[in-house]
PDB file of C-alpha atoms in Angstrom:
ATOM      1  CA  GLN A   1      -9.436 -12.204  11.879  1.00 85.00           C
ATOM      2  CA  VAL A   2     -11.538 -11.316   9.132  1.00 87.00           C
ATOM      3  CA  GLN A   3     -13.873  -8.412  10.079  1.00 90.00           C
ATOM      4  CA  THR A   4     -15.732  -5.560   8.671  1.00 94.00           C
ATOM      5  CA  VAL A   5     -16.979  -2.655  10.751  1.00 96.00           C
ATOM      6  CA  GLU A   6     -19.227   0.019   9.641  1.00 97.00           C
ATOM      7  CA  SER A   7     -19.896   3.147  11.720  1.00 98.00           C
ATOM      8  CA  GLY A   8     -21.097   6.768  11.436  1.00 98.00           C
ATOM      9  CA  GLY A   9     -24.930   6.245  10.940  1.00 97.00           C
ATOM     10  CA  GLY A  10     -27.387   8.200  12.928  1.00 98.00           C
ATOM     11  CA  SER A  11     -30.582  10.353  12.841  1.00 98.00           C
ATOM     12  CA  VAL A  12     -30.466  13.677  10.829  1.00 98.00           C
ATOM     13  CA  GLN A  13     -33.149  15.960   9.391  1.00 98.00           C
ATOM     14  CA  ALA A  14     -33.474  15.964   5.473  1.00 98.00           C
ATOM     15  CA  GLY A  15     -31.080  18.232   3.900  1.00 98.00           C
ATOM     16  CA  GLY A  16     -28.309  16.992   6.376  1.00 98.00           C
ATOM     17  CA  SER A  17     -24.993  15.067   6.135  1.00 98.00           C
ATOM     18  CA  LEU A  18     -23.560  11.866   7.260  1.00 98.00           C
ATOM     19  CA  SER A  19     -20.159  10.264   6.878  1.00 98.00           C
ATOM     20  CA  LEU A  20     -19.846   6.703   7.045  1.00 98.00           C
ATOM     21  CA  SER A  21     -16.925   4.707   7.722  1.00 98.00           C
ATOM     22  CA  CYS A  22     -16.062   0.947   6.613  1.00 97.00           C
ATOM     23  CA  ARG A  23     -13.092  -0.748   8.170  1.00 96.00           C
ATOM     24  CA  ALA A  24     -11.866  -3.699   6.774  1.00 92.00           C
ATOM     25  CA  SER A  25      -9.288  -6.271   8.856  1.00 88.00           C
ATOM     26  CA  GLY A  26      -8.044  -9.522   7.922  1.00 86.00           C
ATOM     27  CA  TYR A  27      -8.450  -9.040   4.136  1.00 86.00           C
ATOM     28  CA  ARG A  28      -7.915  -6.672   1.146  1.00 83.00           C
ATOM     29  CA  ARG A  29     -10.263  -6.836  -1.885  1.00 86.00           C
ATOM     30  CA  ASP A  30     -10.133  -4.836  -5.093  1.00 91.00           C
ATOM     31  CA  CYS A  31     -13.725  -3.727  -4.989  1.00 95.00           C
ATOM     32  CA  ILE A  32     -15.721  -2.376  -2.038  1.00 96.00           C
ATOM     33  CA  GLY A  33     -19.367  -1.383  -2.028  1.00 97.00           C
ATOM     34  CA  TRP A  34     -21.959   0.316   0.104  1.00 98.00           C
ATOM     35  CA  PHE A  35     -25.174  -1.183   0.204  1.00 98.00           C
ATOM     36  CA  ARG A  36     -28.447  -0.126   1.971  1.00 98.00           C
ATOM     37  CA  GLN A  37     -31.674  -2.207   2.832  1.00 98.00           C
ATOM     38  CA  ALA A  38     -34.869  -0.527   4.097  1.00 97.00           C
ATOM     39  CA  PRO A  39     -37.463  -2.446   5.749  1.00 95.00           C
ATOM     40  CA  GLY A  40     -39.287  -4.718   3.338  1.00 96.00           C
ATOM     41  CA  LYS A  41     -36.821  -3.756   0.464  1.00 97.00           C
ATOM     42  CA  GLU A  42     -34.146  -5.424  -1.102  1.00 97.00           C
ATOM     43  CA  ARG A  43     -30.767  -4.574  -0.463  1.00 98.00           C
ATOM     44  CA  GLU A  44     -29.314  -2.406  -2.978  1.00 97.00           C
ATOM     45  CA  GLY A  45     -26.191  -0.855  -4.281  1.00 97.00           C
ATOM     46  CA  VAL A  46     -25.211   2.582  -3.187  1.00 98.00           C
ATOM     47  CA  ALA A  47     -21.714   3.222  -4.346  1.00 98.00           C
ATOM     48  CA  ARG A  48     -18.591   1.169  -5.216  1.00 98.00           C
ATOM     49  CA  ILE A  49     -14.846   1.718  -5.636  1.00 97.00           C
ATOM     50  CA  TRP A  50     -11.779   0.118  -7.250  1.00 95.00           C
ATOM     51  CA  THR A  51      -9.420   0.111  -4.567  1.00 93.00           C
ATOM     52  CA  SER A  52      -6.273  -0.230  -6.667  1.00 92.00           C
ATOM     53  CA  ASN A  53      -7.154   3.160  -8.525  1.00 93.00           C
ATOM     54  CA  GLY A  54     -10.060   4.796  -6.895  1.00 94.00           C
ATOM     55  CA  ILE A  55     -12.379   4.500  -9.682  1.00 97.00           C
ATOM     56  CA  THR A  56     -15.853   5.063  -8.265  1.00 98.00           C
ATOM     57  CA  TYR A  57     -19.574   4.083  -9.231  1.00 98.00           C
ATOM     58  CA  TYR A  58     -22.987   5.402  -7.920  1.00 98.00           C
ATOM     59  CA  ALA A  59     -26.554   4.609  -7.872  1.00 97.00           C
ATOM     60  CA  ASP A  60     -28.404   7.002  -9.940  1.00 97.00           C
ATOM     61  CA  SER A  61     -30.461   7.643  -6.752  1.00 97.00           C
ATOM     62  CA  VAL A  62     -27.340   9.206  -5.013  1.00 98.00           C
ATOM     63  CA  LYS A  63     -25.365  10.760  -7.565  1.00 98.00           C
ATOM     64  CA  GLY A  64     -24.352  14.200  -6.773  1.00 98.00           C
ATOM     65  CA  ARG A  65     -25.132  13.715  -3.199  1.00 98.00           C
ATOM     66  CA  PHE A  66     -22.831  10.836  -1.947  1.00 98.00           C
ATOM     67  CA  THR A  67     -19.060  10.470  -2.345  1.00 98.00           C
ATOM     68  CA  ILE A  68     -17.180   7.211  -1.900  1.00 98.00           C
ATOM     69  CA  SER A  69     -13.569   7.441  -0.915  1.00 98.00           C
ATOM     70  CA  GLN A  70     -10.616   5.411   0.638  1.00 97.00           C
ATOM     71  CA  ASP A  71      -7.626   5.375   2.866  1.00 95.00           C
ATOM     72  CA  VAL A  72      -5.771   2.577   1.518  1.00 92.00           C
ATOM     73  CA  ALA A  73      -3.194   2.678   4.535  1.00 93.00           C
ATOM     74  CA  LYS A  74      -5.891   2.146   6.959  1.00 94.00           C
ATOM     75  CA  ASN A  75      -7.790  -0.230   4.721  1.00 94.00           C
ATOM     76  CA  THR A  76     -11.020   1.941   5.237  1.00 96.00           C
ATOM     77  CA  VAL A  77     -13.509   2.989   3.024  1.00 97.00           C
ATOM     78  CA  TYR A  78     -15.817   5.980   3.442  1.00 98.00           C
ATOM     79  CA  LEU A  79     -19.231   7.119   2.203  1.00 98.00           C
ATOM     80  CA  GLN A  80     -19.744  10.775   2.403  1.00 98.00           C
ATOM     81  CA  MET A  81     -23.600  11.469   2.286  1.00 98.00           C
ATOM     82  CA  ASN A  82     -25.019  15.049   1.770  1.00 98.00           C
ATOM     83  CA  SER A  83     -28.510  16.458   1.108  1.00 98.00           C
ATOM     84  CA  LEU A  84     -29.982  13.374   2.539  1.00 98.00           C
ATOM     85  CA  GLU A  85     -33.491  12.667   1.963  1.00 98.00           C
ATOM     86  CA  PRO A  86     -36.237  10.355   3.956  1.00 98.00           C
ATOM     87  CA  GLU A  87     -35.765   8.023   1.305  1.00 97.00           C
ATOM     88  CA  ASP A  88     -32.105   7.455   2.056  1.00 98.00           C
ATOM     89  CA  SER A  89     -33.248   5.947   5.479  1.00 98.00           C
ATOM     90  CA  ALA A  90     -31.960   2.427   5.655  1.00 98.00           C
ATOM     91  CA  MET A  91     -29.334   0.196   7.445  1.00 98.00           C
ATOM     92  CA  TYR A  92     -26.038   0.709   5.455  1.00 98.00           C
ATOM     93  CA  TYR A  93     -23.681  -1.913   4.905  1.00 98.00           C
ATOM     94  CA  CYS A  94     -20.173  -2.367   3.198  1.00 97.00           C
ATOM     95  CA  ALA A  95     -18.912  -5.456   1.475  1.00 96.00           C
ATOM     96  CA  ALA A  96     -16.281  -6.869  -0.761  1.00 95.00           C
ATOM     97  CA  ARG A  97     -16.465  -8.235  -4.281  1.00 94.00           C
ATOM     98  CA  LEU A  98     -15.975 -12.056  -4.147  1.00 91.00           C
ATOM     99  CA  LEU A  99     -15.220 -12.869  -7.556  1.00 87.00           C
ATOM    100  CA  LEU A 100     -12.998 -11.517  -9.910  1.00 85.00           C
ATOM    101  CA  ALA A 101     -15.382 -12.082 -13.035  1.00 87.00           C
ATOM    102  CA  SER A 102     -17.960 -10.003 -11.365  1.00 88.00           C
ATOM    103  CA  SER A 103     -18.318  -6.434 -12.304  1.00 91.00           C
ATOM    104  CA  CYS A 104     -17.356  -3.719  -9.684  1.00 94.00           C
ATOM    105  CA  ALA A 105     -19.880  -1.263 -11.032  1.00 94.00           C
ATOM    106  CA  SER A 106     -22.830  -3.664 -11.386  1.00 93.00           C
ATOM    107  CA  ALA A 107     -22.577  -6.948  -9.400  1.00 94.00           C
ATOM    108  CA  PRO A 108     -25.487  -7.839  -7.242  1.00 95.00           C
ATOM    109  CA  PRO A 109     -25.204  -7.962  -3.596  1.00 96.00           C
ATOM    110  CA  SER A 110     -25.273 -11.636  -3.780  1.00 95.00           C
ATOM    111  CA  GLU A 111     -21.797 -11.556  -5.277  1.00 95.00           C
ATOM    112  CA  PHE A 112     -20.277  -9.389  -2.512  1.00 96.00           C
ATOM    113  CA  GLY A 113     -19.246 -10.929   0.896  1.00 95.00           C
ATOM    114  CA  TYR A 114     -17.386  -9.882   4.205  1.00 96.00           C
ATOM    115  CA  TRP A 115     -20.545  -7.997   5.232  1.00 96.00           C
ATOM    116  CA  GLY A 116     -20.700  -6.039   8.436  1.00 93.00           C
ATOM    117  CA  GLN A 117     -23.186  -5.738  10.912  1.00 96.00           C
ATOM    118  CA  GLY A 118     -24.410  -2.222   9.395  1.00 97.00           C
ATOM    119  CA  THR A 119     -25.165   1.026  10.379  1.00 98.00           C
ATOM    120  CA  GLN A 120     -28.566   2.687  10.692  1.00 98.00           C
ATOM    121  CA  VAL A 121     -29.037   5.843   8.913  1.00 98.00           C
ATOM    122  CA  THR A 122     -32.501   7.609   9.747  1.00 98.00           C
ATOM    123  CA  VAL A 123     -33.671  10.812   7.766  1.00 98.00           C
ATOM    124  CA  SER A 124     -36.632  12.629   8.840  1.00 98.00           C
ATOM    125  CA  SER A 125     -38.499  15.247   6.867  1.00 95.00           C
TER     126      SER A 125
END
């Protein structure tokens, strides 16, 4: 059964930290991304990782604050979020790149699949 399950969201004050997990079952893909979507806004990429070699990419808005990592044996990708800001409040999703021709670093959300239900992150000021 193909399934993606995100967890770890919650409510924190600005400056706090959260650690998200994305567990995939029934599939393995070479590029996994974390995305977020706030109410009234488009879904945007936050961080991506090549599962074969661990190379990572980050949106400018989270560089230096967020870290994406993985546990290959557990088929799980993590997102450590530090120094959280109210602007980081959103539903966070992970997904896998669908097409080999797409860039792991910059492919839009439409070129990712296997979306989970998401996990809510709320940062209060």
